[in-house]
mmCIF file of C-alpha atoms in Angstrom:
data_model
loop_
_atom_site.group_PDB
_atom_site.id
_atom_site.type_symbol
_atom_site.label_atom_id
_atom_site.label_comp_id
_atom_site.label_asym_id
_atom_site.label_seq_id
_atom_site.Cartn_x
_atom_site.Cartn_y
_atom_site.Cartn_z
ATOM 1 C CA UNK O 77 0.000 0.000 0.000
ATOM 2 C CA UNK O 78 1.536 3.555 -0.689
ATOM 3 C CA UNK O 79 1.231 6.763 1.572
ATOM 4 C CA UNK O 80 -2.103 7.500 -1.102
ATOM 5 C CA UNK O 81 -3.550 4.172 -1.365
ATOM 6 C CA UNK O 82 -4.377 4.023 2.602
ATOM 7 C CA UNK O 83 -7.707 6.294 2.692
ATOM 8 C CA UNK O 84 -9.244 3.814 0.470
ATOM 9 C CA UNK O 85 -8.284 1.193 3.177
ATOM 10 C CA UNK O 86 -9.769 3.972 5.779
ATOM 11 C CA UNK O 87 -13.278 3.548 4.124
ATOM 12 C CA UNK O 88 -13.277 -0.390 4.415
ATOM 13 C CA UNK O 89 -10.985 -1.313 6.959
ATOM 14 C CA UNK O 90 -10.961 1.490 9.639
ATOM 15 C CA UNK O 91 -12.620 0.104 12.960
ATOM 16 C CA UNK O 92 -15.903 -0.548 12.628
ATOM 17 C CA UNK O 93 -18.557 -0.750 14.361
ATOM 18 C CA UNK O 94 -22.730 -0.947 14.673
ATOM 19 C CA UNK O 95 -24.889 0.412 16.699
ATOM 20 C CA UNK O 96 -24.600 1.048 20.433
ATOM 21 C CA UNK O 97 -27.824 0.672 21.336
ATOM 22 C CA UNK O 98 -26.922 0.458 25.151
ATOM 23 C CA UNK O 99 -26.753 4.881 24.391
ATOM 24 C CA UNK O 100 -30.048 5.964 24.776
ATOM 25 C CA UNK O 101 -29.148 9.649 23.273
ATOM 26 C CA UNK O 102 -26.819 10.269 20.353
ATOM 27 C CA UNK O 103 -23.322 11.780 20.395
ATOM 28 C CA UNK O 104 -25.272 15.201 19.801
ATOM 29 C CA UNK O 105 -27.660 15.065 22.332
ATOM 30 C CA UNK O 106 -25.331 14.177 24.611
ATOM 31 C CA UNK O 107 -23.418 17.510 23.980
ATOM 32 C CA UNK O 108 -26.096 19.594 24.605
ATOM 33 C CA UNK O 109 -27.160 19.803 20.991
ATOM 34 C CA UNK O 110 -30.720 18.999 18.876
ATOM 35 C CA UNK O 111 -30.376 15.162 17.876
ATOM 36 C CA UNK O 112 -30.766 15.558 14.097
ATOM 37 C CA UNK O 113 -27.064 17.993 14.133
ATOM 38 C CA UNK O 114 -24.619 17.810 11.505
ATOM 39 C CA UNK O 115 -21.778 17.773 13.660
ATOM 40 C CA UNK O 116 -18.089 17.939 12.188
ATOM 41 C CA UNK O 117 -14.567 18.314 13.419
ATOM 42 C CA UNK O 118 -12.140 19.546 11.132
ATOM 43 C CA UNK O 119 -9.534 17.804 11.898
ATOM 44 C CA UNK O 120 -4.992 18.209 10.619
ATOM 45 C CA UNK O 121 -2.872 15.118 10.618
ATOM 46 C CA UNK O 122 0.917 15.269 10.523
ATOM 47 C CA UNK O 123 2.090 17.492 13.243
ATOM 48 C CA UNK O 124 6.139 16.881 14.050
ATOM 49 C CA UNK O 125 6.701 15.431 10.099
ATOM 50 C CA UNK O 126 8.086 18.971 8.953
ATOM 51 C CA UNK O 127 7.793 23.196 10.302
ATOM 52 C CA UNK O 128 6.069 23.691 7.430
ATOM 53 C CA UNK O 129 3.297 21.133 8.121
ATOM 54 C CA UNK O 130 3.750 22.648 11.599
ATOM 55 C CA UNK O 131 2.959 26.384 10.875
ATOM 56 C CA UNK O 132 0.011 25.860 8.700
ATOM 57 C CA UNK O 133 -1.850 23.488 11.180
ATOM 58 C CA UNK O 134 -0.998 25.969 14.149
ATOM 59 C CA UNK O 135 -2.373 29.025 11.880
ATOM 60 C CA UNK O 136 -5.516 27.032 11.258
ATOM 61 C CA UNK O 137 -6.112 26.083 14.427
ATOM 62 C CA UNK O 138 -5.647 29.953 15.538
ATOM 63 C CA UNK O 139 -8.168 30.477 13.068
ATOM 64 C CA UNK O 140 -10.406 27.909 13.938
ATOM 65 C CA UNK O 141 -10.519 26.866 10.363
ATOM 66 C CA UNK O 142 -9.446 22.868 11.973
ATOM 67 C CA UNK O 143 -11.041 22.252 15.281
ATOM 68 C CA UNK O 144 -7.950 19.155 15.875
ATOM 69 C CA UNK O 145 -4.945 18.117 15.054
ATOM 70 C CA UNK O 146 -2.613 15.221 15.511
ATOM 71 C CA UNK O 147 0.730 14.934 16.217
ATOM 72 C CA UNK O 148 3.599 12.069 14.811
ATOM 73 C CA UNK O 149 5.399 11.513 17.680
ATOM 74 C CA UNK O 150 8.187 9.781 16.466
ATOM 75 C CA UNK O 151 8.978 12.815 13.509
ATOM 76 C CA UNK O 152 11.354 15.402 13.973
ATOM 77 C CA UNK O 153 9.900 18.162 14.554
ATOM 78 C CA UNK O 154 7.829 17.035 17.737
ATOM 79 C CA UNK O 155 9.449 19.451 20.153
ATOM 80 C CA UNK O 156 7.889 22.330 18.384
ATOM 81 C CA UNK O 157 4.767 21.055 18.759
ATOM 82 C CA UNK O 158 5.360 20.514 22.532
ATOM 83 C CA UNK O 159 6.602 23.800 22.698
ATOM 84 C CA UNK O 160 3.289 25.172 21.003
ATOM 85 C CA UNK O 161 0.572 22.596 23.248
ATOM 86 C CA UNK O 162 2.068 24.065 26.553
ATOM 87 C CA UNK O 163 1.558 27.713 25.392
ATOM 88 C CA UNK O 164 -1.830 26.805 23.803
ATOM 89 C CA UNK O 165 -2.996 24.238 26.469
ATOM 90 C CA UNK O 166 -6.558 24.509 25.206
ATOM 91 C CA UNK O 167 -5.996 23.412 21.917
ATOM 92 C CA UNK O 168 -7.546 20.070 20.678
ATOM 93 C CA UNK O 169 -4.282 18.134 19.893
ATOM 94 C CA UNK O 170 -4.414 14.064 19.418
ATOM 95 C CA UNK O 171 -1.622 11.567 18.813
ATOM 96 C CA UNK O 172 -1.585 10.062 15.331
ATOM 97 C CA UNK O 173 -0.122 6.703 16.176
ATOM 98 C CA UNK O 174 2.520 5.400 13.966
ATOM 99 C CA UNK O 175 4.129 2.621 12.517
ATOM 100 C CA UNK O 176 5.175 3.871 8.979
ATOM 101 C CA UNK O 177 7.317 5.689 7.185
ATOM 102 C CA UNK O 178 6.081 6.514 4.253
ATOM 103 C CA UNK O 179 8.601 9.291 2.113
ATOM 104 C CA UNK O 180 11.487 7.986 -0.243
ATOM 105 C CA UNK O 181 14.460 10.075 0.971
ATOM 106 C CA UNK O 182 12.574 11.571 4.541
ATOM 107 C CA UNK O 183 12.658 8.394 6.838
ATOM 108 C CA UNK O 184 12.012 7.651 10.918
ATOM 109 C CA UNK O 185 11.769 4.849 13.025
ATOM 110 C CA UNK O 186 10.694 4.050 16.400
ATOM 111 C CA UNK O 187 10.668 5.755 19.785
ATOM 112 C CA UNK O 188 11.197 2.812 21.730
ATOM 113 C CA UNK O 189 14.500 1.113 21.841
ATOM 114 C CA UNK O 190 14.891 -0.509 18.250
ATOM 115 C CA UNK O 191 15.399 -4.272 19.523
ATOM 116 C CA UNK O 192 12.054 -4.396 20.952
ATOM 117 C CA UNK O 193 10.264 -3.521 18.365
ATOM 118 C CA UNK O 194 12.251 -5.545 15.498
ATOM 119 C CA UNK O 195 9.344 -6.813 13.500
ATOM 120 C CA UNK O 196 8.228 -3.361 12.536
ATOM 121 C CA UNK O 197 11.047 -2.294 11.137
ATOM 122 C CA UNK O 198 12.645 -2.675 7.434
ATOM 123 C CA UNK O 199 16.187 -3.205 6.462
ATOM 124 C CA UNK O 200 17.324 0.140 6.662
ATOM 125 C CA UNK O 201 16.302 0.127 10.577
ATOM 126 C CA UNK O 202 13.227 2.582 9.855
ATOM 127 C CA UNK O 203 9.615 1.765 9.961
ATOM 128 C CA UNK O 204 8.329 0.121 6.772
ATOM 129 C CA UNK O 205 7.086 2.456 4.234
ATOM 130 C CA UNK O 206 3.559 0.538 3.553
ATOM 131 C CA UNK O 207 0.980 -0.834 6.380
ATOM 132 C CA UNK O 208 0.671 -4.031 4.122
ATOM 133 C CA UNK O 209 4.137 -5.448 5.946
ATOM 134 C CA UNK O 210 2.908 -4.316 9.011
ATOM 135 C CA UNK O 211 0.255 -6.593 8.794
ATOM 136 C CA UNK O 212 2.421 -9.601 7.691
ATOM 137 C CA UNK O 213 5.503 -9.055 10.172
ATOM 138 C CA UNK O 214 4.462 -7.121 13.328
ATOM 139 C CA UNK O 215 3.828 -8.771 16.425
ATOM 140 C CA UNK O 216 1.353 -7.181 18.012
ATOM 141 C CA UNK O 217 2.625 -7.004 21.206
ATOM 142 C CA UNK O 218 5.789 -5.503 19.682
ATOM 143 C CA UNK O 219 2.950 -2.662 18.015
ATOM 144 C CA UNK O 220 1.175 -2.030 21.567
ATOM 145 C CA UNK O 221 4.830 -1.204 23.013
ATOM 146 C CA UNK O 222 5.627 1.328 20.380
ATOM 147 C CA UNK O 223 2.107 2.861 20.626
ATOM 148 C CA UNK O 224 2.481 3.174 24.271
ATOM 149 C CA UNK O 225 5.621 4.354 24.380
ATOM 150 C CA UNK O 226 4.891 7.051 21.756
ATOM 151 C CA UNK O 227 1.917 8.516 24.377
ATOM 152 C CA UNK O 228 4.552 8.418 27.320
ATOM 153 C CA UNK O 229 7.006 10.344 25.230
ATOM 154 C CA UNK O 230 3.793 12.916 24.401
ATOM 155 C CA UNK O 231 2.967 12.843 28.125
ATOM 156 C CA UNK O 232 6.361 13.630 28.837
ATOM 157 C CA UNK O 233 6.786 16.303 26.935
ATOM 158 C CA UNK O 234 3.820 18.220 28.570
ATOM 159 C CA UNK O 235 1.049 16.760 25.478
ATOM 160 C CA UNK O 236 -1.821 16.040 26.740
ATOM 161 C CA UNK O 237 -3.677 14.490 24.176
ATOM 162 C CA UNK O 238 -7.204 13.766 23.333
ATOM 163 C CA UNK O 239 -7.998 11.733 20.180
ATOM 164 C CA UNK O 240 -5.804 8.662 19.528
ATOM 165 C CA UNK O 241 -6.059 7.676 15.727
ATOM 166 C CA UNK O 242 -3.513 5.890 13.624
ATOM 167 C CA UNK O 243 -1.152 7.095 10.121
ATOM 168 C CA UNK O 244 -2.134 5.307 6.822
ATOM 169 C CA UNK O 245 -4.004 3.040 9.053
ATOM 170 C CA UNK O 246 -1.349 0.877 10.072
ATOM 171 C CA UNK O 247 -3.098 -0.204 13.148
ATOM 172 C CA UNK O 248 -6.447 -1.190 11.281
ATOM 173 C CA UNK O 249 -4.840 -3.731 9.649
ATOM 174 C CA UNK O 250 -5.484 -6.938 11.516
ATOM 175 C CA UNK O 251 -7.667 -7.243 14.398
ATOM 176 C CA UNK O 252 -4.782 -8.101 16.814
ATOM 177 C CA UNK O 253 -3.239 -4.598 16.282
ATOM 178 C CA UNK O 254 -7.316 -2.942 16.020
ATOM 179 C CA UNK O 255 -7.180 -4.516 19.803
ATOM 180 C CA UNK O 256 -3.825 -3.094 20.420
ATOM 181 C CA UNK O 257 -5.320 0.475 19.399
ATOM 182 C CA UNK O 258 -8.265 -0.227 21.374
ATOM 183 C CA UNK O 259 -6.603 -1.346 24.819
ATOM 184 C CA UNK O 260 -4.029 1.621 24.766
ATOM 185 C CA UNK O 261 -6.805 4.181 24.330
ATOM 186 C CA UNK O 262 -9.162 2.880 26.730
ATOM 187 C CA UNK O 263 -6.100 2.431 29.067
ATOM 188 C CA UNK O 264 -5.057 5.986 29.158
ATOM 189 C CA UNK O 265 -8.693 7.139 29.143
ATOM 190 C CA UNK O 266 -8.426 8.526 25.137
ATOM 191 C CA UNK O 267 -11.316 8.836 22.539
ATOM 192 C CA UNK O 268 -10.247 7.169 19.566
ATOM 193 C CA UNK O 269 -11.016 7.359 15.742
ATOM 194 C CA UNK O 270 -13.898 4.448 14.766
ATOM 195 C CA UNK O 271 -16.208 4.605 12.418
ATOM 196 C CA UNK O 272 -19.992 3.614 12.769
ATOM 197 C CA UNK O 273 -21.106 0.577 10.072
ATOM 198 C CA UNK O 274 -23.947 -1.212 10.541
ATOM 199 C CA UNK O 275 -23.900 -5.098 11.604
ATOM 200 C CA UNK O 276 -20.082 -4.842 12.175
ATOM 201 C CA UNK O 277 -18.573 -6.412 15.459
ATOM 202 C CA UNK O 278 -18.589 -3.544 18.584
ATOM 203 C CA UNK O 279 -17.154 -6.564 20.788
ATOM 204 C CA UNK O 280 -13.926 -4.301 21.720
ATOM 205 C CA UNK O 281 -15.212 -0.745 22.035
ATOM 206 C CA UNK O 282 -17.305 0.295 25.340
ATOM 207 C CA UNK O 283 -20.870 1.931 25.174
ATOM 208 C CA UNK O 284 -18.837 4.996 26.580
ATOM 209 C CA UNK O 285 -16.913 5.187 23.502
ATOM 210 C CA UNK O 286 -17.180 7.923 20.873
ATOM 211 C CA UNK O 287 -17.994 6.715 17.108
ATOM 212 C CA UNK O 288 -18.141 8.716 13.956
ATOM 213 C CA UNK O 289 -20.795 8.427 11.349
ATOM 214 C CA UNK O 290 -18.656 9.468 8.649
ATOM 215 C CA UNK O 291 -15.411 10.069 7.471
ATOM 216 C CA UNK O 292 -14.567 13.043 4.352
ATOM 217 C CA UNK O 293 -10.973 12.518 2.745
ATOM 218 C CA UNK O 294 -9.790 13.834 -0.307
ATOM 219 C CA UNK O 295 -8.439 11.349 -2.766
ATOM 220 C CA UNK O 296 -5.831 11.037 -4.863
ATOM 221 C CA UNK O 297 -8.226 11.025 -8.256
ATOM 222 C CA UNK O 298 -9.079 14.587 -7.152
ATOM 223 C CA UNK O 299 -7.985 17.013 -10.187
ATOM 224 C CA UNK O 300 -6.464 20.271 -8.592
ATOM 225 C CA UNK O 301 -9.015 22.488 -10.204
ATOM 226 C CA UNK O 302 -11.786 20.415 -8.388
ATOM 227 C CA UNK O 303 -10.210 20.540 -4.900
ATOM 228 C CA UNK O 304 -12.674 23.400 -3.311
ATOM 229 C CA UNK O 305 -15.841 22.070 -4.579
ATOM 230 C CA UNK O 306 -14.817 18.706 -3.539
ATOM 231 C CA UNK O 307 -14.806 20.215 0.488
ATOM 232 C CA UNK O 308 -17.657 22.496 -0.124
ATOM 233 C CA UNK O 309 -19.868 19.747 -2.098
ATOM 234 C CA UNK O 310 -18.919 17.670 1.039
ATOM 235 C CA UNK O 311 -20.015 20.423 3.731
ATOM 236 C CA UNK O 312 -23.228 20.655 2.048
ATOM 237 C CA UNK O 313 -23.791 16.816 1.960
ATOM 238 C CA UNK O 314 -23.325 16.187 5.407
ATOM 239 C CA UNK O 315 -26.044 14.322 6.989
ATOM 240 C CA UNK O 316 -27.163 14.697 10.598
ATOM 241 C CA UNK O 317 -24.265 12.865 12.870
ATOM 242 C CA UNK O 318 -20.686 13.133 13.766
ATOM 243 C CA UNK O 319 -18.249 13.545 10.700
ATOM 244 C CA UNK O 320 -14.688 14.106 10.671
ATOM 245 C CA UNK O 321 -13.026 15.682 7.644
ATOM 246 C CA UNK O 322 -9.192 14.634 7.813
ATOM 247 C CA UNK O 323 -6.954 17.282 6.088
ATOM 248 C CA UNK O 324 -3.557 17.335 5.459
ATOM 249 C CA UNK O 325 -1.892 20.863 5.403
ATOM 250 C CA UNK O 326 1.265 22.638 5.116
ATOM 251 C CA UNK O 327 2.761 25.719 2.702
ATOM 252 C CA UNK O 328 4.397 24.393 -0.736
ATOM 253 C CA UNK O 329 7.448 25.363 0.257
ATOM 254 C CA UNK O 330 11.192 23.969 -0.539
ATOM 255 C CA UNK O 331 11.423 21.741 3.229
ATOM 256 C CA UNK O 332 8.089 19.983 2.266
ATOM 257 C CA UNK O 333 8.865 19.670 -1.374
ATOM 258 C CA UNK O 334 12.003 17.766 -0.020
ATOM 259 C CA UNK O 335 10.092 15.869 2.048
ATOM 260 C CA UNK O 336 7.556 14.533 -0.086
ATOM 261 C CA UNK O 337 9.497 14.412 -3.470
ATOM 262 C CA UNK O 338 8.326 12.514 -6.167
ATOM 263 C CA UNK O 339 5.209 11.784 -4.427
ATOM 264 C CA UNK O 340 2.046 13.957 -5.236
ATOM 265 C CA UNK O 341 -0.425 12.538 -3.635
ATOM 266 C CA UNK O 342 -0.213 14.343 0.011
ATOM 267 C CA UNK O 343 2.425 15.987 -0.962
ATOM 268 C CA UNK O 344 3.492 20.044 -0.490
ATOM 269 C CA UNK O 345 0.938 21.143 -2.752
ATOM 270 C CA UNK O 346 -1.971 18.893 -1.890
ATOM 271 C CA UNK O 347 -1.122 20.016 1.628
ATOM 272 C CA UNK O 348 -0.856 23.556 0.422
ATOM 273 C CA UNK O 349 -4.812 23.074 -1.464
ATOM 274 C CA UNK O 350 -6.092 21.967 1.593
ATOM 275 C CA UNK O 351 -4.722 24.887 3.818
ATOM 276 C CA UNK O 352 -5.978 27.470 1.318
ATOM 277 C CA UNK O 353 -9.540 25.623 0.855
ATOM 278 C CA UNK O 354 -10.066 25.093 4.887
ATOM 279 C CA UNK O 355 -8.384 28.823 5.829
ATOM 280 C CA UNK O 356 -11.085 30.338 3.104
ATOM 281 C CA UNK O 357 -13.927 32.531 3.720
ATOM 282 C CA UNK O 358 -16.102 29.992 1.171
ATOM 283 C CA UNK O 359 -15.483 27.478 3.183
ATOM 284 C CA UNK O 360 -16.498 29.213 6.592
ATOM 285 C CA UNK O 361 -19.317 30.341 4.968
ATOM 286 C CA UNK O 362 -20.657 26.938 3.459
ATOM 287 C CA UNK O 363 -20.561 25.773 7.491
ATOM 288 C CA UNK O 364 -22.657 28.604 8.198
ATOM 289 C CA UNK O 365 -25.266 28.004 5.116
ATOM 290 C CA UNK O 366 -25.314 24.155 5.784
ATOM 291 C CA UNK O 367 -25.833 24.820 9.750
ATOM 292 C CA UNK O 368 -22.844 22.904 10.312
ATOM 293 C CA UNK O 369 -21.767 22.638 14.332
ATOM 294 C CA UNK O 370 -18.190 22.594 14.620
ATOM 295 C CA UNK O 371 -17.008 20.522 17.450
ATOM 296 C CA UNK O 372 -13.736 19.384 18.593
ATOM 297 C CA UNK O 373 -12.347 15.950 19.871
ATOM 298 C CA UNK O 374 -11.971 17.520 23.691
ATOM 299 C CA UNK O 375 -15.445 18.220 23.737
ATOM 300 C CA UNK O 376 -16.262 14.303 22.427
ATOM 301 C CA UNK O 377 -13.337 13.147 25.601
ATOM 302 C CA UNK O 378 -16.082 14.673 28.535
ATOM 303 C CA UNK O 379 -18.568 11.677 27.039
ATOM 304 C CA UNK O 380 -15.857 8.579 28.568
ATOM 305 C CA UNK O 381 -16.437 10.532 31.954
ATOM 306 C CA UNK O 382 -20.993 10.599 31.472
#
């Protein structure tokens, strides 16, 4: 699978669940809200990867064009984002667990000691570049210990995160490592991303737990010239639920075109399209129009405690 291909694994293989009927009011309700809300977080992955990825998220969030972010805690550039959750310790900032390392020249590996964690790791001593091998070699144990051991290095570093989720969806790839996810989050008391299908098994999630309805993601058939009215056809199709729209952003600049050279799919100028598009007064405006409640993934962490 490469960096693009995993949102189409998102839509099939992302944990899923059905209905939690033991929840006798919806996620909206519960907040305070009419049931029949279109409620949507906005919501930046890639925090730590690059400064570039950094500024735009942190100028979004300022703007409250994103509602969340998550952070990569294994990527270089984590202590800025440390830095920038102790001075902003209100901000909605979640831990995008990881287990691949997906750029051709831009590579990382683990944060816990290397010979623990052997069997996710490629030849070159970094984390494999696909979640396909992490489903054929990692042990799942050996997963769990890096997941955990990237939220203690968060923790340590003054993060205090809310949503867990996972990059390219490494960790929905076999049901040992969806249970690996699952026990880690409930363990240090997180909200995590899972996505509501009906008839599919719930066995592993509480009736505490917080579950989307739907998940927006731009793919990479999207021509450039269709990139706004793809997120503003979306706004206006949301249906009455909790939807997260995952965005990728960061300024086409020469650190991310180093980064993510020779790959275009979330790449410096995808990332740059989806900054301008979120940070634009069209977009604010089709939330308004479409009665759109923005909501963030701190105000979904108060439900574990109900």
């Amino acid at each position: 699978m490469h960096h693009w291909q995993w949102w189409i694994a998102l839509s099939i293989s992302v944990l899923l669940v059905g209905d939690l009927s033991a929840q006798s009011k919806n996620i909206a309700e519960r907040l305070g809200y009419p049931a029949d809300s279109k409620l949507l977080i906005v919501h930046a992955d890639d925090l730590a990867v690059a400064h570039s990825v950094d500024s735009a998220s942190f100028d979004a969030l300022e703007k409250n064009a994103v509602t969340s972010a998550s952070i990569l805690v294994p990527c270089p550039w984590l202590t800025e984002v440390a830095d920038y959750a102790k001075a902003h310790p209100d901000t909605d900032l979640g831990l995008h667990l990881d287990l691949t390392s997906e750029w051709n020249t831009y590579r990382w590996g683990p944060v816990e000691s290397k010979n623990k964690v052997a069997t996710l790791l490629d030849s070159a001593g970094a984390f494999w570049n696909q979640s396909a091998p992490i489903a054929a070699h990692a042990k799942p144990e050996e997963a769990e210990r890096e997941i955990r051991a990237q939220v203690e290095r968060a923790l340590a570093l003054g993060i205090h995160p809310t949503p867990l989720d996972t990059h390219m969806g490494s960790l929905f790839s076999t049901p040992a490592l969806i249970a690996a996810y699952v026990k880690v989050a409930h363990e240090y008391h997180l909200p995590f991303l899972a996505l509501r299908i009906p008839g599919a098994d719930l066995s592993a999630l509480s009736d505490k737990d917080v579950v989307l309805d739907a998940i927006v993601i731009a793919n990479p058939n999207l021509r450039r010239d269709q990139w706004k009215d793809f997120y503003l056809n979306a706004i206006k199709a949301l249906k009455p639920g909790l939807t997260e729209m995952i965005v990728h952003l960061g300024h086409d600049d020469a650190e991310l075109q180093a980064i993510t050279v020779g790959q275009e799919a979330f790449g410096s100028a995808w990332r740059q399209r989806d900054y301008d598009v979120v940070t634009s007064p069209e977009f604010k405006q089709a939330l308004v129009e479409n009665h759109v409640i923005l909501v963030r993934w701190r105000d979904l962490q108060k439900l574990l405690d109900q």
